[in-house]
Amino acid sequence: MENTQSRRNMIKSVIAGTAALGVSSALPSFASDYKSNFSSLKGNINHSVCHWCFSDIPLDEFCASVKAMGLKGVDLIGPEGWPTLKKHGLYSPMCNGAEINLVDGWNDPAFHQQLIANYTKMIPLVAEAGYTNLICFSGNRRGKDDETGLKNCVDGLKQIMPLAEKHNVVLVMELLNSKVDHKDYQCDTTAWGAELAKRLGSENFKLLYDIYHMQIDEGNVISNIKKYHQYIAHYHTAGVPGRNEIDDTQELYYPAIIKAILDTGFKGYLAQEFIPKQKDRLRSLKNAVAICDQ
């Protein structure tokens, strides 16, 4: 990632839950300000946000602020953070904590034993907490062609799909770009991810379509959303280029993208995952949510 606050580095603390829970700050409370200044949301989109992009704001304070804005969830929170979300009446639309990291994933049999153990432990916890989606990653290619990567992912994931189905938990593999931020990542096109979903043949395996990442790697965002929507369980947003605010400085027109998502009948969550540039970062979040609230 070009930005120094890279998700690759931040995700390590997010997985552990430490960034969400242990950070103290002298930042003021934002909740009352954003409640008084934020117009009512339309209710067509279930709005969420990734806390790692705002990780210097303690999770408890962050939850109070986004709840006041009208958001319904916070993404990429593990079990340690779920009580805080529940305290504020927020959902965990995309749980994490079972993955090893972004590069060591299901496409390599060397990691299957550890991943199976991790997900076997985490899937019941997600279900018990009342949540549905649990993130997973393909991992890096490390010389593997597309077919080998697909076969390896199928071999590994099939060993935990019965457990996911039993607990009504959906394993959601994120699509990441391999050109800028996550060099060598294998699940870097919607077609590859959709093929994996087809081979697994389970409604308990879906894709996380990250609009930012897929604009970089393949473009045709609206067309691909329409084509592959049946395999998509969740969406992430950010501006291109730079992964910054959703505004008129970047090449994606989010009102049209969100309309296309809604036209597919999507009823899940859309989470903001951009790196704020403005000093008032929660104002940036407020503006992005307003643009995406179609």
mmCIF file of C-alpha atoms in Angstrom, residues 26-260:
data_model
loop_
_atom_site.group_PDB
_atom_site.id
_atom_site.type_symbol
_atom_site.label_atom_id
_atom_site.label_comp_id
_atom_site.label_asym_id
_atom_site.label_seq_id
_atom_site.Cartn_x
_atom_site.Cartn_y
_atom_site.Cartn_z
ATOM 1 C CA ALA A 26 -7.247 12.442 24.433
ATOM 2 C CA LEU A 27 -9.575 12.828 21.465
ATOM 3 C CA PRO A 28 -12.926 14.446 22.315
ATOM 4 C CA SER A 29 -16.190 12.590 22.068
ATOM 5 C CA PHE A 30 -17.713 13.009 18.613
ATOM 6 C CA ALA A 31 -21.058 11.332 19.142
ATOM 7 C CA SER A 32 -23.165 14.354 20.063
ATOM 8 C CA ASP A 33 -21.780 16.478 17.216
ATOM 9 C CA TYR A 34 -22.404 13.888 14.521
ATOM 10 C CA LYS A 35 -25.838 13.038 15.802
ATOM 11 C CA SER A 36 -26.891 16.664 15.575
ATOM 12 C CA ASN A 37 -25.326 17.252 12.150
ATOM 13 C CA PHE A 38 -26.102 14.012 10.312
ATOM 14 C CA SER A 39 -29.297 13.800 8.301
ATOM 15 C CA SER A 40 -31.398 10.648 8.479
ATOM 16 C CA LEU A 41 -30.187 7.751 6.357
ATOM 17 C CA LYS A 42 -32.545 6.317 3.761
ATOM 18 C CA GLY A 43 -32.401 2.757 5.058
ATOM 19 C CA ASN A 44 -31.638 1.124 1.700
ATOM 20 C CA ILE A 45 -28.057 0.299 2.686
ATOM 21 C CA ASN A 46 -26.783 -1.351 5.846
ATOM 22 C CA HIS A 47 -23.807 0.909 6.530
ATOM 23 C CA SER A 48 -20.663 -0.261 8.304
ATOM 24 C CA VAL A 49 -17.060 0.898 8.659
ATOM 25 C CA CYS A 50 -13.664 -0.682 9.237
ATOM 26 C CA HIS A 51 -12.228 0.462 12.556
ATOM 27 C CA TRP A 52 -8.619 -0.146 11.492
ATOM 28 C CA CYS A 53 -8.774 2.986 9.320
ATOM 29 C CA PHE A 54 -9.501 5.011 12.475
ATOM 30 C CA SER A 55 -7.528 2.848 14.885
ATOM 31 C CA ASP A 56 -6.197 5.688 17.051
ATOM 32 C CA ILE A 57 -9.785 6.317 18.179
ATOM 33 C CA PRO A 58 -10.547 3.771 20.911
ATOM 34 C CA LEU A 59 -13.186 1.278 19.847
ATOM 35 C CA ASP A 60 -15.659 2.307 22.551
ATOM 36 C CA GLU A 61 -15.506 5.955 21.502
ATOM 37 C CA PHE A 62 -15.548 5.065 17.833
ATOM 38 C CA CYS A 63 -18.659 2.929 18.268
ATOM 39 C CA ALA A 64 -20.476 5.752 20.023
ATOM 40 C CA SER A 65 -19.658 8.084 17.134
ATOM 41 C CA VAL A 66 -20.658 5.782 14.280
ATOM 42 C CA LYS A 67 -23.820 4.743 16.083
ATOM 43 C CA ALA A 68 -24.760 8.404 16.334
ATOM 44 C CA MET A 69 -24.187 8.755 12.589
ATOM 45 C CA GLY A 70 -26.700 6.010 11.923
ATOM 46 C CA LEU A 71 -24.284 3.251 10.938
ATOM 47 C CA LYS A 72 -25.278 -0.291 11.860
ATOM 48 C CA GLY A 73 -21.950 -2.106 12.121
ATOM 49 C CA VAL A 74 -18.174 -2.130 12.482
ATOM 50 C CA ASP A 75 -16.099 -4.478 10.327
ATOM 51 C CA LEU A 76 -13.050 -6.632 11.031
ATOM 52 C CA ILE A 77 -13.531 -7.018 14.762
ATOM 53 C CA GLY A 78 -12.637 -10.224 16.590
ATOM 54 C CA PRO A 79 -14.216 -11.768 19.699
ATOM 55 C CA GLU A 80 -12.453 -9.390 22.091
ATOM 56 C CA GLY A 81 -14.266 -6.451 20.538
ATOM 57 C CA TRP A 82 -17.742 -7.921 20.154
ATOM 58 C CA PRO A 83 -18.920 -6.917 23.660
ATOM 59 C CA THR A 84 -18.093 -3.297 22.851
ATOM 60 C CA LEU A 85 -20.082 -3.439 19.628
ATOM 61 C CA LYS A 86 -23.032 -4.972 21.467
ATOM 62 C CA LYS A 87 -22.822 -2.322 24.169
ATOM 63 C CA HIS A 88 -23.521 0.283 21.481
ATOM 64 C CA GLY A 89 -26.117 -1.736 19.610
ATOM 65 C CA LEU A 90 -23.823 -2.321 16.638
ATOM 66 C CA TYR A 91 -23.445 -5.460 14.527
ATOM 67 C CA SER A 92 -20.266 -7.250 13.412
ATOM 68 C CA PRO A 93 -20.962 -7.698 9.671
ATOM 69 C CA MET A 94 -17.507 -9.111 8.872
ATOM 70 C CA CYS A 95 -15.808 -10.951 11.722
ATOM 71 C CA ASN A 96 -12.124 -11.834 11.769
ATOM 72 C CA GLY A 97 -9.613 -13.579 13.958
ATOM 73 C CA ALA A 98 -9.311 -17.042 12.379
ATOM 74 C CA GLU A 99 -6.997 -16.128 9.493
ATOM 75 C CA ILE A 100 -3.226 -16.432 9.860
ATOM 76 C CA ASN A 101 -2.578 -13.251 7.871
ATOM 77 C CA LEU A 102 -3.218 -11.962 4.355
ATOM 78 C CA VAL A 103 -0.421 -13.879 2.626
ATOM 79 C CA ASP A 104 -0.566 -17.359 4.209
ATOM 80 C CA GLY A 105 -3.940 -18.657 3.103
ATOM 81 C CA TRP A 106 -6.069 -21.481 1.783
ATOM 82 C CA ASN A 107 -4.242 -21.766 -1.551
ATOM 83 C CA ASP A 108 -1.280 -23.453 0.134
ATOM 84 C CA PRO A 109 -1.648 -26.885 1.774
ATOM 85 C CA ALA A 110 1.221 -25.988 4.101
ATOM 86 C CA PHE A 111 -1.208 -23.749 6.018
ATOM 87 C CA HIS A 112 -4.282 -25.977 5.942
ATOM 88 C CA GLN A 113 -3.717 -27.647 9.307
ATOM 89 C CA GLN A 114 -3.391 -24.327 11.121
ATOM 90 C CA LEU A 115 -6.263 -22.722 9.239
ATOM 91 C CA ILE A 116 -8.579 -25.673 9.862
ATOM 92 C CA ALA A 117 -7.781 -25.504 13.573
ATOM 93 C CA ASN A 118 -8.336 -21.741 13.658
ATOM 94 C CA TYR A 119 -11.633 -21.797 11.796
ATOM 95 C CA THR A 120 -12.903 -24.850 13.664
ATOM 96 C CA LYS A 121 -12.500 -22.840 16.855
ATOM 97 C CA MET A 122 -13.822 -19.543 15.498
ATOM 98 C CA ILE A 123 -16.905 -20.639 13.559
ATOM 99 C CA PRO A 124 -18.906 -21.668 16.667
ATOM 100 C CA LEU A 125 -17.870 -18.436 18.421
ATOM 101 C CA VAL A 126 -19.187 -16.339 15.530
ATOM 102 C CA ALA A 127 -22.471 -18.227 15.584
ATOM 103 C CA GLU A 128 -22.799 -18.027 19.355
ATOM 104 C CA ALA A 129 -22.321 -14.259 19.202
ATOM 105 C CA GLY A 130 -25.159 -13.999 16.695
ATOM 106 C CA TYR A 131 -23.027 -13.133 13.675
ATOM 107 C CA THR A 132 -22.797 -14.660 10.205
ATOM 108 C CA ASN A 133 -19.777 -13.591 8.115
ATOM 109 C CA LEU A 134 -16.200 -14.672 8.854
ATOM 110 C CA ILE A 135 -13.398 -13.433 6.622
ATOM 111 C CA CYS A 136 -10.799 -15.611 4.932
ATOM 112 C CA PHE A 137 -8.002 -15.119 2.404
ATOM 113 C CA SER A 138 -6.533 -17.034 -0.514
ATOM 114 C CA GLY A 139 -2.966 -16.129 0.404
ATOM 115 C CA ASN A 140 -0.154 -15.294 -2.019
ATOM 116 C CA ARG A 141 0.549 -17.277 -5.171
ATOM 117 C CA ARG A 142 4.203 -18.060 -4.478
ATOM 118 C CA GLY A 143 4.462 -19.433 -8.012
ATOM 119 C CA LYS A 144 1.141 -21.306 -8.054
ATOM 120 C CA ASP A 145 -0.961 -20.944 -11.190
ATOM 121 C CA ASP A 146 -4.697 -20.190 -10.964
ATOM 122 C CA GLU A 147 -5.786 -23.805 -11.279
ATOM 123 C CA THR A 148 -3.435 -25.066 -8.581
ATOM 124 C CA GLY A 149 -4.562 -22.290 -6.262
ATOM 125 C CA LEU A 150 -8.204 -23.144 -6.848
ATOM 126 C CA LYS A 151 -7.691 -26.852 -6.215
ATOM 127 C CA ASN A 152 -5.769 -26.168 -3.010
ATOM 128 C CA CYS A 153 -8.425 -23.772 -1.720
ATOM 129 C CA VAL A 154 -11.172 -26.301 -2.454
ATOM 130 C CA ASP A 155 -9.257 -29.105 -0.726
ATOM 131 C CA GLY A 156 -8.767 -27.027 2.405
ATOM 132 C CA LEU A 157 -12.077 -25.210 2.642
ATOM 133 C CA LYS A 158 -14.136 -28.348 2.040
ATOM 134 C CA GLN A 159 -12.829 -29.680 5.340
ATOM 135 C CA ILE A 160 -14.548 -26.903 7.301
ATOM 136 C CA MET A 161 -17.587 -26.183 5.126
ATOM 137 C CA PRO A 162 -19.775 -28.749 6.953
ATOM 138 C CA LEU A 163 -19.040 -26.964 10.234
ATOM 139 C CA ALA A 164 -19.823 -23.571 8.687
ATOM 140 C CA GLU A 165 -23.081 -24.930 7.294
ATOM 141 C CA LYS A 166 -24.006 -26.474 10.646
ATOM 142 C CA HIS A 167 -23.573 -23.127 12.404
ATOM 143 C CA ASN A 168 -24.964 -20.995 9.551
ATOM 144 C CA VAL A 169 -21.680 -19.125 9.262
ATOM 145 C CA VAL A 170 -20.542 -17.839 5.865
ATOM 146 C CA LEU A 171 -16.835 -17.938 5.053
ATOM 147 C CA VAL A 172 -16.133 -14.838 2.987
ATOM 148 C CA MET A 173 -12.953 -14.582 0.920
ATOM 149 C CA GLU A 174 -11.784 -11.050 0.233
ATOM 150 C CA LEU A 175 -10.837 -9.924 -3.256
ATOM 151 C CA LEU A 176 -7.626 -7.865 -3.020
ATOM 152 C CA ASN A 177 -5.598 -6.160 -5.732
ATOM 153 C CA SER A 178 -2.197 -7.659 -6.530
ATOM 154 C CA LYS A 179 -0.911 -4.655 -8.468
ATOM 155 C CA VAL A 180 -0.461 -2.012 -5.771
ATOM 156 C CA ASP A 181 -1.241 -3.089 -2.217
ATOM 157 C CA HIS A 182 -0.988 -6.879 -2.001
ATOM 158 C CA LYS A 183 1.550 -8.050 -4.549
ATOM 159 C CA ASP A 184 1.229 -11.739 -5.446
ATOM 160 C CA TYR A 185 -2.189 -12.212 -3.754
ATOM 161 C CA GLN A 186 -4.077 -14.916 -5.658
ATOM 162 C CA CYS A 187 -7.760 -14.059 -5.242
ATOM 163 C CA ASP A 188 -7.312 -10.842 -7.204
ATOM 164 C CA THR A 189 -10.170 -11.067 -9.723
ATOM 165 C CA THR A 190 -13.886 -11.568 -9.285
ATOM 166 C CA ALA A 191 -13.873 -14.377 -11.857
ATOM 167 C CA TRP A 192 -11.308 -16.389 -9.849
ATOM 168 C CA GLY A 193 -13.252 -15.935 -6.631
ATOM 169 C CA ALA A 194 -16.531 -16.836 -8.332
ATOM 170 C CA GLU A 195 -14.982 -19.992 -9.767
ATOM 171 C CA LEU A 196 -13.890 -21.011 -6.281
ATOM 172 C CA ALA A 197 -17.423 -20.435 -5.007
ATOM 173 C CA LYS A 198 -18.845 -22.545 -7.845
ATOM 174 C CA ARG A 199 -16.499 -25.426 -7.082
ATOM 175 C CA LEU A 200 -17.312 -25.367 -3.378
ATOM 176 C CA GLY A 201 -21.008 -25.312 -4.213
ATOM 177 C CA SER A 202 -22.119 -23.994 -0.826
ATOM 178 C CA GLU A 203 -24.165 -20.947 0.133
ATOM 179 C CA ASN A 204 -21.833 -20.739 3.120
ATOM 180 C CA PHE A 205 -18.930 -19.560 0.986
ATOM 181 C CA LYS A 206 -19.079 -16.104 -0.588
ATOM 182 C CA LEU A 207 -16.862 -13.198 -1.628
ATOM 183 C CA LEU A 208 -16.045 -9.835 -0.116
ATOM 184 C CA TYR A 209 -16.058 -7.507 -3.109
ATOM 185 C CA ASP A 210 -13.708 -4.654 -2.277
ATOM 186 C CA ILE A 211 -14.578 -1.927 -4.770
ATOM 187 C CA TYR A 212 -11.247 -0.162 -4.346
ATOM 188 C CA HIS A 213 -9.197 -3.299 -4.935
ATOM 189 C CA MET A 214 -11.208 -4.502 -7.909
ATOM 190 C CA GLN A 215 -11.107 -1.114 -9.636
ATOM 191 C CA ILE A 216 -7.317 -1.360 -9.533
ATOM 192 C CA ASP A 217 -7.023 -4.965 -10.705
ATOM 193 C CA GLU A 218 -9.839 -5.363 -13.218
ATOM 194 C CA GLY A 219 -12.115 -2.317 -13.500
ATOM 195 C CA ASN A 220 -15.623 -2.805 -14.921
ATOM 196 C CA VAL A 221 -16.922 -2.543 -11.375
ATOM 197 C CA ILE A 222 -20.619 -2.208 -12.139
ATOM 198 C CA SER A 223 -20.527 -4.867 -14.843
ATOM 199 C CA ASN A 224 -18.781 -7.359 -12.578
ATOM 200 C CA ILE A 225 -21.110 -6.649 -9.674
ATOM 201 C CA LYS A 226 -24.075 -7.411 -11.926
ATOM 202 C CA LYS A 227 -22.425 -10.534 -13.330
ATOM 203 C CA TYR A 228 -21.198 -12.063 -10.078
ATOM 204 C CA HIS A 229 -23.549 -10.635 -7.447
ATOM 205 C CA GLN A 230 -24.844 -14.069 -6.433
ATOM 206 C CA TYR A 231 -21.392 -14.879 -5.038
ATOM 207 C CA ILE A 232 -20.939 -11.604 -3.130
ATOM 208 C CA ALA A 233 -21.834 -11.343 0.559
ATOM 209 C CA HIS A 234 -20.246 -8.022 1.482
ATOM 210 C CA TYR A 235 -18.752 -4.827 0.032
ATOM 211 C CA HIS A 236 -15.899 -2.508 1.026
ATOM 212 C CA THR A 237 -15.322 0.990 -0.315
ATOM 213 C CA ALA A 238 -12.509 3.511 -0.794
ATOM 214 C CA GLY A 239 -11.457 6.142 -3.279
ATOM 215 C CA VAL A 240 -9.216 5.368 -6.244
ATOM 216 C CA PRO A 241 -6.409 6.320 -6.508
ATOM 217 C CA GLY A 242 -4.896 6.450 -3.043
ATOM 218 C CA ARG A 243 -7.539 4.673 -0.960
ATOM 219 C CA ASN A 244 -8.649 8.022 0.390
ATOM 220 C CA GLU A 245 -11.971 9.791 0.812
ATOM 221 C CA ILE A 246 -14.901 9.150 -1.469
ATOM 222 C CA ASP A 247 -15.169 12.536 -3.146
ATOM 223 C CA ASP A 248 -14.841 14.311 -6.491
ATOM 224 C CA THR A 249 -11.049 13.904 -6.610
ATOM 225 C CA GLN A 250 -11.140 10.200 -7.512
ATOM 226 C CA GLU A 251 -12.265 8.097 -10.449
ATOM 227 C CA LEU A 252 -15.082 6.016 -8.968
ATOM 228 C CA TYR A 253 -18.624 7.378 -8.985
ATOM 229 C CA TYR A 254 -20.119 5.739 -5.939
ATOM 230 C CA PRO A 255 -23.769 6.775 -6.354
ATOM 231 C CA ALA A 256 -23.946 4.707 -9.569
ATOM 232 C CA ILE A 257 -22.045 1.805 -7.994
ATOM 233 C CA ILE A 258 -24.322 1.705 -4.968
ATOM 234 C CA LYS A 259 -27.391 1.862 -7.184
ATOM 235 C CA ALA A 260 -26.065 -1.117 -9.152
#
